[in-house]
Tab-separated table of C-alpha atoms in Angstrom:
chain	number	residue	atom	x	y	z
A	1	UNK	CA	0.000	0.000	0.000
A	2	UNK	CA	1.278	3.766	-0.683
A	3	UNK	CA	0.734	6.208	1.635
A	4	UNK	CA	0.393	9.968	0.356
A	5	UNK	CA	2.721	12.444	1.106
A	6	UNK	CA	1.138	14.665	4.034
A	7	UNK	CA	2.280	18.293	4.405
A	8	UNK	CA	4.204	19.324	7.652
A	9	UNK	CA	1.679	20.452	10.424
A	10	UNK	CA	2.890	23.973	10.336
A	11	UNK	CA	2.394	24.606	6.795
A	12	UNK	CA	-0.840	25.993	5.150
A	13	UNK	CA	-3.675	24.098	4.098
A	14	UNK	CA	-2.829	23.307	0.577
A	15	UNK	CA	-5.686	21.809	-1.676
A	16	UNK	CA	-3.417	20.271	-3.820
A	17	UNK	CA	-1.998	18.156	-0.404
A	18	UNK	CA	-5.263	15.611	-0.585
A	19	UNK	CA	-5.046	11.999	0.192
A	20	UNK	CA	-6.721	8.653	-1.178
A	21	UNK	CA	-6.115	5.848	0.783
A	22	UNK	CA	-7.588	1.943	-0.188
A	23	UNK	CA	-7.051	-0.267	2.946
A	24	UNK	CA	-7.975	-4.383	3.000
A	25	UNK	CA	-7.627	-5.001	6.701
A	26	UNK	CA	-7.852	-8.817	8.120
A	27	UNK	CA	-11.824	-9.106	9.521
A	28	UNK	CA	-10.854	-8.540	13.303
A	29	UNK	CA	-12.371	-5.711	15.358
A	30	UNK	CA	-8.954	-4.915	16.438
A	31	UNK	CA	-8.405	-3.187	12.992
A	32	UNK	CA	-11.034	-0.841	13.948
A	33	UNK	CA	-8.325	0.843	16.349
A	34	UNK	CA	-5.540	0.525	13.789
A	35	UNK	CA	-7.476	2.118	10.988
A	36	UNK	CA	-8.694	4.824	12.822
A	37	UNK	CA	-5.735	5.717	14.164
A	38	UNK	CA	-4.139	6.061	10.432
A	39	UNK	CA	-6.800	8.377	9.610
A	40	UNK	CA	-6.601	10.666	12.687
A	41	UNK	CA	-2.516	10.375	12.083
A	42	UNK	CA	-3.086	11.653	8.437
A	43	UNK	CA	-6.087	14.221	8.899
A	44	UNK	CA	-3.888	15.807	11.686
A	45	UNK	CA	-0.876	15.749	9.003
A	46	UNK	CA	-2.894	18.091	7.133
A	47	UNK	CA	-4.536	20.329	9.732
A	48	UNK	CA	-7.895	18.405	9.899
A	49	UNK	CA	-9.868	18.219	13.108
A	50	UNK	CA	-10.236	14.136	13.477
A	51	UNK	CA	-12.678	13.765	15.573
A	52	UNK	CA	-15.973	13.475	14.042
A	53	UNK	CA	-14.343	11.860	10.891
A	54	UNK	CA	-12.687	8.683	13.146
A	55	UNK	CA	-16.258	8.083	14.740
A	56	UNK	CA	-17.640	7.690	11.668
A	57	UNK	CA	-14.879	5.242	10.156
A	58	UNK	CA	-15.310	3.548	13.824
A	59	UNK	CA	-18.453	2.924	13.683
A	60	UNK	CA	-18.704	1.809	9.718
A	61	UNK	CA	-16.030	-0.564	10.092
A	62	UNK	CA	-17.373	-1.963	13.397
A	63	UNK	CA	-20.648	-2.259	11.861
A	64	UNK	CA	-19.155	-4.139	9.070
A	65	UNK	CA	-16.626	-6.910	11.270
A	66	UNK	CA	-19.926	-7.111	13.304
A	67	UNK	CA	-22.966	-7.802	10.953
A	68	UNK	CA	-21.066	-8.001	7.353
A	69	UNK	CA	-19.577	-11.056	5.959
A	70	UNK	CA	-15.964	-11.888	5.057
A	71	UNK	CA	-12.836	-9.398	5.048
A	72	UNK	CA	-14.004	-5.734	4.997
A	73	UNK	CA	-12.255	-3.075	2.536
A	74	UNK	CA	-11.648	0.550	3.443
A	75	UNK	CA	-11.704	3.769	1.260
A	76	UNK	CA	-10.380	6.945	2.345
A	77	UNK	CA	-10.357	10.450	0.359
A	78	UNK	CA	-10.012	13.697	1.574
A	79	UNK	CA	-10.719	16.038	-1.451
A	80	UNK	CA	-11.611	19.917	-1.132
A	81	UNK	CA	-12.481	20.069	2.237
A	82	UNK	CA	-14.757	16.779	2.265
A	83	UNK	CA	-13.228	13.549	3.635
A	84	UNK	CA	-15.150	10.511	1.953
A	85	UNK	CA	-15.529	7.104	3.749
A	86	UNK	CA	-16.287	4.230	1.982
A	87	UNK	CA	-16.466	0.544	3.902
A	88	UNK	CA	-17.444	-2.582	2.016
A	89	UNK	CA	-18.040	-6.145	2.828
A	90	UNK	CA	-19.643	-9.261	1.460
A	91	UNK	CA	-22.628	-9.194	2.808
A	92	UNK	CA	-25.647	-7.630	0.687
A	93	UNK	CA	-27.878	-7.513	4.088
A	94	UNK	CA	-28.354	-3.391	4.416
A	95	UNK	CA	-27.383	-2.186	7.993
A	96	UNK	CA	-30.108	-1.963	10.510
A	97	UNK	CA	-31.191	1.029	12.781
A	98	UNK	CA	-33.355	-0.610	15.709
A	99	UNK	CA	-35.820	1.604	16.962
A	100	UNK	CA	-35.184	4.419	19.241
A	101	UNK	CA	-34.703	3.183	22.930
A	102	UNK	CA	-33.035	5.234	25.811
A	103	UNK	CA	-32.519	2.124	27.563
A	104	UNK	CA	-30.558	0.369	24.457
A	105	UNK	CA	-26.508	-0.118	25.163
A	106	UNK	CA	-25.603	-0.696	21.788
A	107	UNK	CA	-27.007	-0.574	18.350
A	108	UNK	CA	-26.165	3.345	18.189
A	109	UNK	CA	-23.572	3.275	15.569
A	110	UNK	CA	-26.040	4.453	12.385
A	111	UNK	CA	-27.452	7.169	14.842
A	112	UNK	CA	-23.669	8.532	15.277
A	113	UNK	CA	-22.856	8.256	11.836
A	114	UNK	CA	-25.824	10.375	10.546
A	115	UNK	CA	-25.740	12.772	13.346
A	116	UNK	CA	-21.358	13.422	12.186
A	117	UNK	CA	-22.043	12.734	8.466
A	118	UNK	CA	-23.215	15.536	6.320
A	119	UNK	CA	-24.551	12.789	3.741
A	120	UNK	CA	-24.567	9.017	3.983
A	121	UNK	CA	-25.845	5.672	2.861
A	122	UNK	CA	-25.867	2.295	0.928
A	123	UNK	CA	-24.616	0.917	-2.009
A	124	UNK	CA	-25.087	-2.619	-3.318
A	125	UNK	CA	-22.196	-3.815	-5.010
A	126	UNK	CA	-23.925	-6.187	-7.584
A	127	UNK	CA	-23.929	-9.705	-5.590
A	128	UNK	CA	-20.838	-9.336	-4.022
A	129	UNK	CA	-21.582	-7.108	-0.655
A	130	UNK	CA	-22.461	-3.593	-0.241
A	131	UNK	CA	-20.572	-0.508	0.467
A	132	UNK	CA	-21.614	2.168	3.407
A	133	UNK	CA	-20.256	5.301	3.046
A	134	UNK	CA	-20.248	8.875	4.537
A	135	UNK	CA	-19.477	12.631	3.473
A	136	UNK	CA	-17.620	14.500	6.144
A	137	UNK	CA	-16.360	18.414	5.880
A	138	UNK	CA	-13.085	18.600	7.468
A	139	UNK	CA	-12.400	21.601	9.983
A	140	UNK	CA	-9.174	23.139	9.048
């Protein structure tokens, strides 16, 4: 895998200093902390806030090592501002959003995602899996 060239912290945002970034991490949920942490690491590179942009990754790759099928794939592109996630796995089942329930531990993921996301949803990938994806602007 290539990695992008990431400007120094204290130089100024530079459009031209965007990253895309394919990842095809083994199906554990302990990639979940390794991935996210590559992201923060390269949205800080380029004077990003990471916050709101690793919850969302989080969350769709947890979502898809939880409930998808077979090795997940990551997409990562931060172009003009917006920072696109893409997360794909084998499974063509779309991702469920119980109903509302204050008393619920888990099952919040979906809710995150579309409170963080400025745009998000579904893809089918033909028979092989789907893809979820979000739209995120980037604070600089």
């Amino acid at each position: 895998m290539l990695l992008p060239l990431l400007r120094p912290l204290d130089a100024e945002p530079d459009p031209d200093r965007e990253f895309r970034v394919d990842l095809f991490p083994p199906a554990s949920l302990e990639m979940v902390g390794v991935v996210r942490r590559l992201l923060r690491d390269m949205l800080t590179a380029t004077g990003a806030d990471p916050d709101g942009p690793c919850l969302i990754l989080s969350e769709l790759l947890a979502n898809a090592l939880l409930h998808g099928a077979g090795a997940p794939s990551v997409a990562l592109e931060l172009r003009c501002g917006r920072l696109y996630i893409a997360v794909a796995d084998g499974s063509t089942a779309p991702p469920a959003r119980p109903e509302p329930d204050v008393a619920r531990t888990c099952g919040r993921g979906l809710d995150l995602v579309a409170a963080l996301a400025d745009d998000w949803g579904v893809e089918l990938i033909g028979v092989c899996g789907k893809a979820v994806w979000a739209v995120a602007a980037v604070d600089r």
